[in-house]
Coordinates of C-alpha atoms in Angstrom, one line a residue:
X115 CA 30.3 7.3 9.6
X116 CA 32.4 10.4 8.3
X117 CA 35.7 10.7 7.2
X118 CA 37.3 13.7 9.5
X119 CA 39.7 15.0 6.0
X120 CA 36.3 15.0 3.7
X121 CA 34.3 17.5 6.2
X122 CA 37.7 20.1 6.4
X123 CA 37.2 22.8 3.8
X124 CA 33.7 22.3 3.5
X125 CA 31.8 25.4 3.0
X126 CA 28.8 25.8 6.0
X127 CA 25.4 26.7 5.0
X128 CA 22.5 28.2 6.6
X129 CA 18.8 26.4 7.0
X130 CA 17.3 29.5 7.4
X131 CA 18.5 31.7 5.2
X132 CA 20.3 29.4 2.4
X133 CA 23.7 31.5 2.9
X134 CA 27.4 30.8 3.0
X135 CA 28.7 31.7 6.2
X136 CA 31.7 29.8 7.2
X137 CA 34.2 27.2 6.0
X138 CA 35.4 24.4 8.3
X139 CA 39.0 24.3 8.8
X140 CA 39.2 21.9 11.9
X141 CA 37.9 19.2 14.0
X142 CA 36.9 19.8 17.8
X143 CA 37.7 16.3 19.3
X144 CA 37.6 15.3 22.9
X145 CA 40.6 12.7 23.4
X146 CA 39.2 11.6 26.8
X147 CA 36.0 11.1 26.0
X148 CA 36.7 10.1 22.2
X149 CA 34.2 11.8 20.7
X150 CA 33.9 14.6 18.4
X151 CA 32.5 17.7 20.1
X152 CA 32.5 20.4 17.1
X153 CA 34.0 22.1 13.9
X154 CA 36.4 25.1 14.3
X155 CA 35.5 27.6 11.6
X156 CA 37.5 30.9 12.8
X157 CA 40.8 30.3 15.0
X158 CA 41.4 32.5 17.6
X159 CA 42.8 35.7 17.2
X160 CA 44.9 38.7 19.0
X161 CA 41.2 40.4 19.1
X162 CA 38.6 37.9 18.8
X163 CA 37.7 34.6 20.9
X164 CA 37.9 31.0 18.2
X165 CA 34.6 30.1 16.5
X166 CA 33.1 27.2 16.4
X167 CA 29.8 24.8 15.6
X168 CA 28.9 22.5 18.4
X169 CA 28.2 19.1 16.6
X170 CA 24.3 19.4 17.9
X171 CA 24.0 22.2 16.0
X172 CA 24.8 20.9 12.4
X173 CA 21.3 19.2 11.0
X174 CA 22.9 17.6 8.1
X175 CA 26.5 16.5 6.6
X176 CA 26.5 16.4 3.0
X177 CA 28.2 15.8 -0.3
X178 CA 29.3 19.3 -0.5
X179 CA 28.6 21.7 2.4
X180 CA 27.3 21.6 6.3
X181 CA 23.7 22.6 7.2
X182 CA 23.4 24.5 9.9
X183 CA 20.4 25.6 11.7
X184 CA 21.0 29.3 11.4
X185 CA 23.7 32.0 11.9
X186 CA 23.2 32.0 15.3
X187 CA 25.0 28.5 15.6
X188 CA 28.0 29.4 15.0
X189 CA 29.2 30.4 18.7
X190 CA 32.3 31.4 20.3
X191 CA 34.4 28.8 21.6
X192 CA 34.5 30.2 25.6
X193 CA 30.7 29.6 25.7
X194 CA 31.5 26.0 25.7
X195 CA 34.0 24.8 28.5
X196 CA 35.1 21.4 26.8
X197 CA 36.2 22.9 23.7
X198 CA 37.5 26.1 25.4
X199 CA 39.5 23.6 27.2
X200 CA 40.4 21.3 24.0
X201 CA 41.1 24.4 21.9
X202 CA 43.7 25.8 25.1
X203 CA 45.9 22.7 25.2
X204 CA 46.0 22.3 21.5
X205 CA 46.9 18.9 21.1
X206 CA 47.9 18.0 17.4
X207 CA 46.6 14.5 16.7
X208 CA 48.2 14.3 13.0
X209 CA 51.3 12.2 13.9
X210 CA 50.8 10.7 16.9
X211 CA 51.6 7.0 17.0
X212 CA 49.5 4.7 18.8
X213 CA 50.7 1.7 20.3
X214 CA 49.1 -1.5 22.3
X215 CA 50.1 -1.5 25.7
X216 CA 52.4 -4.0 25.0
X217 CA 54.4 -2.0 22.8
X218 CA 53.3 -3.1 19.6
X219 CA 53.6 -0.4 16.5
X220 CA 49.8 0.5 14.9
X221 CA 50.6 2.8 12.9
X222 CA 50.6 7.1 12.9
X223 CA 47.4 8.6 13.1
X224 CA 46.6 10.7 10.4
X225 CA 42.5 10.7 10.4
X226 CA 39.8 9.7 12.1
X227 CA 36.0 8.3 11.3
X228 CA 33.6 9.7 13.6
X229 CA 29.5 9.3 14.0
X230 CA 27.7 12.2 12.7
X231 CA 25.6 12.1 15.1
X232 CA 26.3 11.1 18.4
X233 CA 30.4 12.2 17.4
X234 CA 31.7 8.8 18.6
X235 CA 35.3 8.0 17.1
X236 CA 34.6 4.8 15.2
X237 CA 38.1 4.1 14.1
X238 CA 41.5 5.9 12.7
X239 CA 43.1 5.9 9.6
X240 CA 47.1 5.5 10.1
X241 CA 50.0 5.3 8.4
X242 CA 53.0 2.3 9.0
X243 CA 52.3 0.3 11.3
X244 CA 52.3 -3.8 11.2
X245 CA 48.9 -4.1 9.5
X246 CA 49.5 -1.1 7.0
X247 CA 48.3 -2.2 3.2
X248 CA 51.4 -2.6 1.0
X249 CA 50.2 -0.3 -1.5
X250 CA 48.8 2.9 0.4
X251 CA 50.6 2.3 3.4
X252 CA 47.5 3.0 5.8
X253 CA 45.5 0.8 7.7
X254 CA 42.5 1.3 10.0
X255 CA 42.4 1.0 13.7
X256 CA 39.1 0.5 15.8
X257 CA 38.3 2.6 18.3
X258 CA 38.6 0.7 21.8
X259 CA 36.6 2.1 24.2
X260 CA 40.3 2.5 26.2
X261 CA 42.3 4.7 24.6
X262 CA 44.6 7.1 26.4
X263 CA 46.4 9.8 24.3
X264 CA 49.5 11.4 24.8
X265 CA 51.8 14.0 23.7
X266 CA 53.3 12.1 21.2
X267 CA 52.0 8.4 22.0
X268 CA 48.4 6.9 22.2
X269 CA 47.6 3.7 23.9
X270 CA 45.4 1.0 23.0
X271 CA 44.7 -2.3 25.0
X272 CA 46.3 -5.3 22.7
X273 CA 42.6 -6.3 21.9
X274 CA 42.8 -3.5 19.6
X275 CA 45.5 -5.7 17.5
X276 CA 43.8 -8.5 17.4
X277 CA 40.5 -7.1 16.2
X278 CA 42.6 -5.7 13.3
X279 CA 43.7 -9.0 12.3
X280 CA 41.9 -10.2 9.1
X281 CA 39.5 -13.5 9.2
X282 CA 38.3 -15.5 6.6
X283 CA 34.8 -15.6 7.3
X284 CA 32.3 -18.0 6.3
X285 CA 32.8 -21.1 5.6
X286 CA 35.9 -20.8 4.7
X287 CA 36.5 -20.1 8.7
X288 CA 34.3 -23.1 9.5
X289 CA 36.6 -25.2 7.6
X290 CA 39.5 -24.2 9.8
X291 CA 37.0 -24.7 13.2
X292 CA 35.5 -28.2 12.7
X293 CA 33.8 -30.4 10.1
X294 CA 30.6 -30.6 11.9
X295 CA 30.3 -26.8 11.6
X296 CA 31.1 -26.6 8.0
X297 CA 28.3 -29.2 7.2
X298 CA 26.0 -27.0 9.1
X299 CA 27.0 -23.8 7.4
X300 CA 26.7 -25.5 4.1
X301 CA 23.4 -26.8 4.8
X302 CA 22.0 -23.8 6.1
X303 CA 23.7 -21.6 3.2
X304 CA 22.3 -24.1 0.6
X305 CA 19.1 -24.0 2.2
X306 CA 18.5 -20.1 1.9
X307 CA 20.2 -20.1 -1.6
X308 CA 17.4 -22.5 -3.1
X309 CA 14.9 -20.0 -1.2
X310 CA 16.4 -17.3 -2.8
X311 CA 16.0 -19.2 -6.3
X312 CA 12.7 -20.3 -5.7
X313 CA 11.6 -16.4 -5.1
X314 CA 13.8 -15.2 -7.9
X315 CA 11.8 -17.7 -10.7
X316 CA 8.9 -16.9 -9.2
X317 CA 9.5 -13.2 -9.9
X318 CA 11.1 -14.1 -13.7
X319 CA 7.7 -15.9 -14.5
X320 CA 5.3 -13.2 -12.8
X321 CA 7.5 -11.0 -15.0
X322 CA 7.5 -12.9 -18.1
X323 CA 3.7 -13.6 -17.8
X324 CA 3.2 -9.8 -17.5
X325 CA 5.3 -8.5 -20.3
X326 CA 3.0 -11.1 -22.5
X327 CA -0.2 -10.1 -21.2
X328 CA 1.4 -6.7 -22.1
X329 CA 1.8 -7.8 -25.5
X330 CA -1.2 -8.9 -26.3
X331 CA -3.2 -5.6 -24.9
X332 CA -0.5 -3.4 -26.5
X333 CA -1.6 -5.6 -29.7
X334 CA -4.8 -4.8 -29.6
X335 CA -5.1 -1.1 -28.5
X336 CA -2.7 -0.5 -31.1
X337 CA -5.4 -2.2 -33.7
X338 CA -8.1 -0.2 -32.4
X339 CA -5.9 3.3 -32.5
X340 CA -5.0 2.3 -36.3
X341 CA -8.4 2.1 -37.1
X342 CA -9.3 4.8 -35.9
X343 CA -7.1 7.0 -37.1
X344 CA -6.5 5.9 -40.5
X345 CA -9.6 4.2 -42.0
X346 CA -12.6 6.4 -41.8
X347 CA -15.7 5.1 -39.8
X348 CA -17.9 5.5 -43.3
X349 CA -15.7 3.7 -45.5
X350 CA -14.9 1.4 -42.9
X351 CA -18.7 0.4 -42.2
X352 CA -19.7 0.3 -46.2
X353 CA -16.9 -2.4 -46.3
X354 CA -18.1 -4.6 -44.0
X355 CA -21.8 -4.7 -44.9
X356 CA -23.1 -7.3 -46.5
X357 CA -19.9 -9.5 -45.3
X358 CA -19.8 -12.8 -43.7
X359 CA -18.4 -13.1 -40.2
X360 CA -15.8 -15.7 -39.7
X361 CA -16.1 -16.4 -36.0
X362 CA -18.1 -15.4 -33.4
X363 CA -18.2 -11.8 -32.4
X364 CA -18.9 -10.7 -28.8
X365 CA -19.9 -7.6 -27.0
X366 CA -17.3 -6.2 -24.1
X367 CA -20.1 -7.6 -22.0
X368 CA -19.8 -11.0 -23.2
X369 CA -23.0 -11.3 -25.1
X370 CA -23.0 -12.5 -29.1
X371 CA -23.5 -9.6 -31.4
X372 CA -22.7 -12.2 -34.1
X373 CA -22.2 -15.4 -34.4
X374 CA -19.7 -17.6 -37.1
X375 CA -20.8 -17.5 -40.8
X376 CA -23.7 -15.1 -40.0
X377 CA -24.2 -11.9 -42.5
X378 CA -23.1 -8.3 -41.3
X379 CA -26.0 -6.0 -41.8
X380 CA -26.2 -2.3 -41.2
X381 CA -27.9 -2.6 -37.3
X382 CA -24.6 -5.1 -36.9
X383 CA -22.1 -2.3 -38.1
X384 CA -23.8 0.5 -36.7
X385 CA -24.3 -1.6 -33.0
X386 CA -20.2 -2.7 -33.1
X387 CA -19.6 1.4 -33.5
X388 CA -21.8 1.9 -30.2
X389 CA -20.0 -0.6 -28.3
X390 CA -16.6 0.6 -29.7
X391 CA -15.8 -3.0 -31.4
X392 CA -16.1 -1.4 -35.0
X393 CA -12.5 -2.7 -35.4
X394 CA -13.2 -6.0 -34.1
X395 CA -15.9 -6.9 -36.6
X396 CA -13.8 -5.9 -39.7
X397 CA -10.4 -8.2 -38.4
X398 CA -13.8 -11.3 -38.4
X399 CA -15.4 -10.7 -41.7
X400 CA -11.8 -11.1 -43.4
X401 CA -8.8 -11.4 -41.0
X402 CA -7.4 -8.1 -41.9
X403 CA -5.7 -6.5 -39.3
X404 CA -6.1 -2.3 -39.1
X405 CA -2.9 -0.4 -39.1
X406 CA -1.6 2.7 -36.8
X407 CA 0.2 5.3 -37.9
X408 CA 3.9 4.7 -38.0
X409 CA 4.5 7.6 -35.6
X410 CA 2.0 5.7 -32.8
X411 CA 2.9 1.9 -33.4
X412 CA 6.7 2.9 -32.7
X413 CA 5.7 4.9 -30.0
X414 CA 3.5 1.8 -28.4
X415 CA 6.3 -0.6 -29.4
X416 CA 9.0 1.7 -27.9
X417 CA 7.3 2.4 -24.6
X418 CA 6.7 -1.8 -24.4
X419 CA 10.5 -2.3 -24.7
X420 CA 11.0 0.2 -22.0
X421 CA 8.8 -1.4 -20.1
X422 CA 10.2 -4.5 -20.4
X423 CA 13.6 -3.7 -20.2
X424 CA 13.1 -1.6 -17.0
X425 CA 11.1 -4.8 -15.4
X426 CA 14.1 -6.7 -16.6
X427 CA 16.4 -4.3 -14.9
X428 CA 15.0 -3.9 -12.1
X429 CA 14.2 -7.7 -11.2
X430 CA 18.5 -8.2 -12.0
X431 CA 18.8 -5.9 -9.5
X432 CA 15.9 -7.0 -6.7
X433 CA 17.4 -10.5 -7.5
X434 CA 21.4 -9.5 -7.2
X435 CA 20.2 -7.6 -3.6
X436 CA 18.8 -10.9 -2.6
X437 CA 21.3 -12.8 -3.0
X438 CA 24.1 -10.1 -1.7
X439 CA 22.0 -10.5 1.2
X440 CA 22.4 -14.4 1.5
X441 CA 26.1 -14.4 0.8
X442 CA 26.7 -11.1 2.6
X443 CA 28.2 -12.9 5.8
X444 CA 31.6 -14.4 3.6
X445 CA 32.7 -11.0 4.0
X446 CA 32.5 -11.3 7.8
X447 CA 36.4 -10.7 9.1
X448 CA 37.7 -9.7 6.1
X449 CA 40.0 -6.4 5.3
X450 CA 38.3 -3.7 3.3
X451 CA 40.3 -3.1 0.1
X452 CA 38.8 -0.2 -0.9
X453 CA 36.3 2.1 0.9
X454 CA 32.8 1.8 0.1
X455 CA 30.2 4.8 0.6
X456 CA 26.3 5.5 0.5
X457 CA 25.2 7.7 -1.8
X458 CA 25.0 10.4 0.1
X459 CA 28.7 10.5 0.9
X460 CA 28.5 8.4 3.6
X461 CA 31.0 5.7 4.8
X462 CA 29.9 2.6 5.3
X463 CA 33.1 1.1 5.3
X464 CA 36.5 2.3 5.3
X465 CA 39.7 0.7 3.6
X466 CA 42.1 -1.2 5.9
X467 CA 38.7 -1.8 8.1
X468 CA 37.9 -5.4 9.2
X469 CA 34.5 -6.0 8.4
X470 CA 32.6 -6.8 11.8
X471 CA 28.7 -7.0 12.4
X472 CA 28.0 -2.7 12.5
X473 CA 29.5 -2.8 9.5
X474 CA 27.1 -5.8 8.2
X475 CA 24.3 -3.7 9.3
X476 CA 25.2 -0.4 8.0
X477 CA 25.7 -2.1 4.5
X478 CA 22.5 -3.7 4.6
X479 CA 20.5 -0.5 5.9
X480 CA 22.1 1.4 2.7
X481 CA 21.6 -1.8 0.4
X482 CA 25.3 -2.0 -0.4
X483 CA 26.1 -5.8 -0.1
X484 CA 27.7 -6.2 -3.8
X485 CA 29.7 -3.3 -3.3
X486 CA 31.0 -4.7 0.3
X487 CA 31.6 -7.6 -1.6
X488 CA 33.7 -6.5 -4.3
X489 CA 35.6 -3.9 -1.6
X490 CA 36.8 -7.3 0.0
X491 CA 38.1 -9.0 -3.2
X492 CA 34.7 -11.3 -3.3
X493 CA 33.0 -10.9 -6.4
X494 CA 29.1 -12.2 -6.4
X495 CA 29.6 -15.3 -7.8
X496 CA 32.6 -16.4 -5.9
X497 CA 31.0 -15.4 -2.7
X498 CA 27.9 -18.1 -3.6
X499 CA 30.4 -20.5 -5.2
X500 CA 32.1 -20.6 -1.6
X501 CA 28.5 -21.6 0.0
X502 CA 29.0 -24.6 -1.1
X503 CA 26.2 -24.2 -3.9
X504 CA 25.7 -23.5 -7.9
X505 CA 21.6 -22.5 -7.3
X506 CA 22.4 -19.0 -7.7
X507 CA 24.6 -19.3 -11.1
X508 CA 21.6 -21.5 -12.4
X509 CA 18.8 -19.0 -11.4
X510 CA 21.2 -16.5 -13.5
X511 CA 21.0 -18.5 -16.2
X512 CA 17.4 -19.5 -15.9
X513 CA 17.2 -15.4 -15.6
X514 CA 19.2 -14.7 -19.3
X515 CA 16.9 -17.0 -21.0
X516 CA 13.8 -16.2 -19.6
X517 CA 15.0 -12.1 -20.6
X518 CA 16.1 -13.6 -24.1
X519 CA 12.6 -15.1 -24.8
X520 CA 11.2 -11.6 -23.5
X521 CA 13.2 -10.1 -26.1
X522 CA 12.7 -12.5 -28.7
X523 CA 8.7 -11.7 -27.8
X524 CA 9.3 -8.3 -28.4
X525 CA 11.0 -8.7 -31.1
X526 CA 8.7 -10.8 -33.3
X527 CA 5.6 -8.8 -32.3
X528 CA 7.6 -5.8 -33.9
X529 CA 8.0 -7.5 -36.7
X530 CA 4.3 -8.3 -37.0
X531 CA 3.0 -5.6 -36.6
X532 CA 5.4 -3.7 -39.1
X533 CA 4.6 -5.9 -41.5
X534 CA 0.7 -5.2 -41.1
X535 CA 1.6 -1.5 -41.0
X536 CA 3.2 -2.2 -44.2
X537 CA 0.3 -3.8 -45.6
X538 CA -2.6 -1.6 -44.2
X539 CA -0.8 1.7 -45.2
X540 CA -0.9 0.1 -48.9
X541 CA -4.8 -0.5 -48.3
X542 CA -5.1 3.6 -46.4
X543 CA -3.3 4.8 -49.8
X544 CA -5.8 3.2 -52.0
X545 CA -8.6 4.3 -50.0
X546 CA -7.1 7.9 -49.9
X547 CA -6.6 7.6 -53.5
X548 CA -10.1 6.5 -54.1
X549 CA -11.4 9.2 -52.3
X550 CA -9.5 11.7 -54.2
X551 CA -10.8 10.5 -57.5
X552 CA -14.4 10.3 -56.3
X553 CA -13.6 14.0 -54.8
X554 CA -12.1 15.3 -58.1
X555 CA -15.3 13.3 -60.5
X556 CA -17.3 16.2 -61.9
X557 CA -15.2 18.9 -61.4
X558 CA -13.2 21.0 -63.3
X559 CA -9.1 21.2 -63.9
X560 CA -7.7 24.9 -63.5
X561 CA -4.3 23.7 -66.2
X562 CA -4.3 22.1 -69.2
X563 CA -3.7 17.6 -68.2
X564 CA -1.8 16.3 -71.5
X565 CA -0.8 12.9 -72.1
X566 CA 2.9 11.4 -72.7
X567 CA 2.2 12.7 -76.1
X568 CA 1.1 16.2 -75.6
X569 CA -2.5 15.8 -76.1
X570 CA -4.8 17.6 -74.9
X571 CA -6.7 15.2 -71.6
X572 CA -8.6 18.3 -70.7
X573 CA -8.8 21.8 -70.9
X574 CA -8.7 24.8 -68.8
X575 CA -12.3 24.4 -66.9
X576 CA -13.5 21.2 -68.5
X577 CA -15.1 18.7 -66.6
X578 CA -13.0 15.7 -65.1
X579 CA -14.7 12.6 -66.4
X580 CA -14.2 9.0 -66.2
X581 CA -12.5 8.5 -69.2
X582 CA -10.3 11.4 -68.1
X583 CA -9.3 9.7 -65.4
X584 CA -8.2 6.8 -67.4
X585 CA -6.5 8.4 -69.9
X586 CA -4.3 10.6 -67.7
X587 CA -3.5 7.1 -65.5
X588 CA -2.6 5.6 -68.7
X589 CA -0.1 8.4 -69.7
X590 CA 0.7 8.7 -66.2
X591 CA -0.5 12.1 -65.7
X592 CA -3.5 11.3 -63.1
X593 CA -1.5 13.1 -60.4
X594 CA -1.1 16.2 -62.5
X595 CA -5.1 16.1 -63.0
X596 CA -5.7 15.5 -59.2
X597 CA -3.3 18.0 -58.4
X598 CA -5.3 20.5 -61.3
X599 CA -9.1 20.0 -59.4
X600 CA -10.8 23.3 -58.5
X601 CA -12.2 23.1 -55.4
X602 CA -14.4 26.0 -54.6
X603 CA -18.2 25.7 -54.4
X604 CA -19.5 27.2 -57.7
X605 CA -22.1 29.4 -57.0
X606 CA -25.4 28.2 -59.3
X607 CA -28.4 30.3 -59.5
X608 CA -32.0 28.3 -59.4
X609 CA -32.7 28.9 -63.2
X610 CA -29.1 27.7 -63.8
X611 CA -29.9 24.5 -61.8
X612 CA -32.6 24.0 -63.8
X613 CA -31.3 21.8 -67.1
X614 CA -32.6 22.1 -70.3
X615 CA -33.5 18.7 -70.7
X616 CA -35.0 15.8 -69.1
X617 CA -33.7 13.1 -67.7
X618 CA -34.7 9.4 -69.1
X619 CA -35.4 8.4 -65.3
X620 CA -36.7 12.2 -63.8
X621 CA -40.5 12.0 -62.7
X622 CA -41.7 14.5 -65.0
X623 CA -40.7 12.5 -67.8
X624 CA -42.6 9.1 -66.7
X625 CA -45.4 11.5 -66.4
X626 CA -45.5 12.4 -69.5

């Protein structure tokens, strides 16, 4: 339902065209049929007829503006009889005090909650009144299906009163009806509580089952990614030649490719690449585990927490619904404290309102049975604690732990595999640095490399050699000289290619 003040000054907007047209500055409402028949947008004028939007003609009611179906629904008020006739008498609600036939005070009427469809008067907000809240002074008054308005007075039948009498629901009301009733509540209320436990465990150990399947895959993709992208396929195959597998080692298929204790040889190394187990084979010829890039492990890792934290979320929630919806009827005949709305703007329930079964059903269509809970001073756990039943505060705590060992999971296969980054990126170094010195072997420097005590390594164009390389890592220049390699292609003519001498193992000089 919708609040008559929160559609008044709301601009009007056009479906068709996307425009702003109007503003709404009135409600059109039909006291004998008490129903809501239009908006007023322009008031009538010394030369111009009143302008108004029939309510079939608005196709939505939102947060901010009215949608209208086009320019062309915004009519003049004579073409309409009822709300010429409405708009002629123009009867002032705001004010008027309604009364039970039998003289009892309700309040004044100062709004009104009306159906945005069919325009049905739901209720009326009013001020004073016997059942006016001590601290905003308003209450709300159901719409009786008899209600005859007058100048200054409206009459309701005394039915009216009663229905805006507040009622412990429950089984708190059962308790005041009979014994026999209570036990049955209780019974019943247990009953769908353990249901709703059973179903909520179920879901926290589907959930924790997944999140360490998740693990475990997330383990090993992030293996096989490391490998790939910081130990080079070459390197990686010379190292494991010639090794010794320490447990069996099977296809994707589920065929042996090895089996425990057997010796890797190059058709081994060069089938695992094939089959894209490469990585698999190295962690069983010494246990090592490949690293990923720091950049993609916390990436992996990250996502995984998201993952699990969402899937924690939204069970909390999907389990909170559920048992909203088992406890939803203690807030049967109680007084709304504070209005609760959809997200769309929508009222589901309006303060001062006695909760009844529309109500029920409108808060479980929107899926807002905490929030009618807490609007009638029943917080989740108090509402369960009056069925007669502690299931639900255990499932909650079964819940905590269950998302504790989740993120204890998490946390220690962070850990892990930061450690094994740690390690690997010490072993990628070394084989980067290894590569460098094989790269830089042979070649010459383009600066002079001194030692710690200025002298002279290697000169400008002389060849890097292996006891270069030593004595520049002794006197901690060997950066410097890896930093110094030239790097172009020399270009070598064939006479120049052609040495001087023979060497002790070249063919010519077994020949000879």
């Amino acid at each position: 339902m919708r609040k008559g003040s929160d559609v008044i000054g709301k601009v009007v907007v056009t479906y068709d065209t996307g425009k702003k047209i109007e503003r709404i500055i009135d409600l059109i409402f039909d006291r004998k049929q008490n129903r809501l028949l239009g908006f007023l947008v322009e008031e009538k004028g010394l030369f111009r007829d009143a302008k108004a939007i029939p309510l079939q003609e608005v196709q939505a009611i939102g947060l901010d503006a009215i949608v209208v179906r086009s320019k062309e629904s915004i009519i003049g008020a004579h073409r309409v009889p009822a709300i010429a006739e409405i708009l002629r008498h123009n009867i002032v609600l705001r004010g008027t005090r309604i009364l039970t036939t039998e003289g009892l005070d309700l309040g004044g009427l100062v709004d009104l909650f009306f159906d945005e469809h069919s325009g049905l008067v739901e209720g009326y907000e009013v001020s004073g009144g016997m059942f006016a809240d001590a601290y905003s002074g308003r209450s709300f008054v159901p719409a009786p299906k008899a209600l005859k308005i007058g100048c200054d007075v409206a009459f309701v039948p005394p039915e009216t009163a009663q229905m805006m009498q507040e009622q412990v629901g429950g089984i708190r009301g059962a308790v005041r009806a009979t014994g026999v009733r209570l036990q049955d509540s209780a019974e019943i209320a247990n009953r769908r509580l353990q249901a709703a436990a059973h179903n909520a465990n179920q879901q926290l150990q589907a959930v924790t089952d997944d999140t360490s399947s998740k693990l475990q895959n997330l383990n090993r993709d992030a293996v096989a990614s490391l490998m790939n992208n910081l130990v080079d396929s070459g390197t990686q195959k010379v190292d494991i030649i010639g090794k010794h597998v320490k447990r069996d080692v099977l296809t994707p298929d589920g065929s042996v490719l090895l089996l425990q204790g057997e010796e890797v040889m190059l058709a081994d190394v060069e089938a695992a690449d094939r089959l894209g187990i490469l990585h698999e084979l190295d962690r069983a010829t010494d246990d090592r585990w490949s690293a990923n890039a720091s950049r993609h492990l916390q990436i992996a890792t990250e996502s995984t927490s998201n993952r699990i934290q969402s899937s924690a979320s939204n069970l909390l929630h999907s389990v909170n619904g559920l048992a909203a919806s088992v406890v939803i009827e203690q807030a049967k005949g109680r007084r709304i404290l504070q209005t609760v709305r959809a997200n769309d703007g929508l009222i589901i329930a309006a303060s001062g309102q006695i909760v009844t079964e529309s109500v029920l059903a409108r808060t479980q269509t929107y899926n807002k049975e905490a929030e009618l809970l807490n609007a009638v001073g029943l917080s989740l756990t108090t509402a369960v604690r009056s069925n007669t039943s502690d299931t639900w505060l255990e499932t909650k705590v079964q819940m905590r732990d269950r998302a504790s060992i989740a993120q204890a999971n998490l946390h220690t296969f962070w850990q892990t595999l930061q450690a094994k980054v740690k390690d690997l990126q010490g072993r990628s170094t070394q084989a980067i640095g290894k590569q460098r010195l094989e790269k830089a072997l042979g070649r010459p420097v383009t600066r002079v490399i001194l030692d710690a005590e200025d002298n002279v390594i290697l000169n400008v164009g002389e060849l890097i050699t292996h006891r270069a390389m030593r004595q520049a890592e002794s006197s901690g220049s060997l950066n410097i000289l890896l930093n110094s390699v030239y790097t172009k292609e020399p270009e070598i003519s064939g006479k120049e290619l052609r040495a001087s001498e023979r060497g002790m193992a070249a063919l010519e000089y077994q020949l000879h």
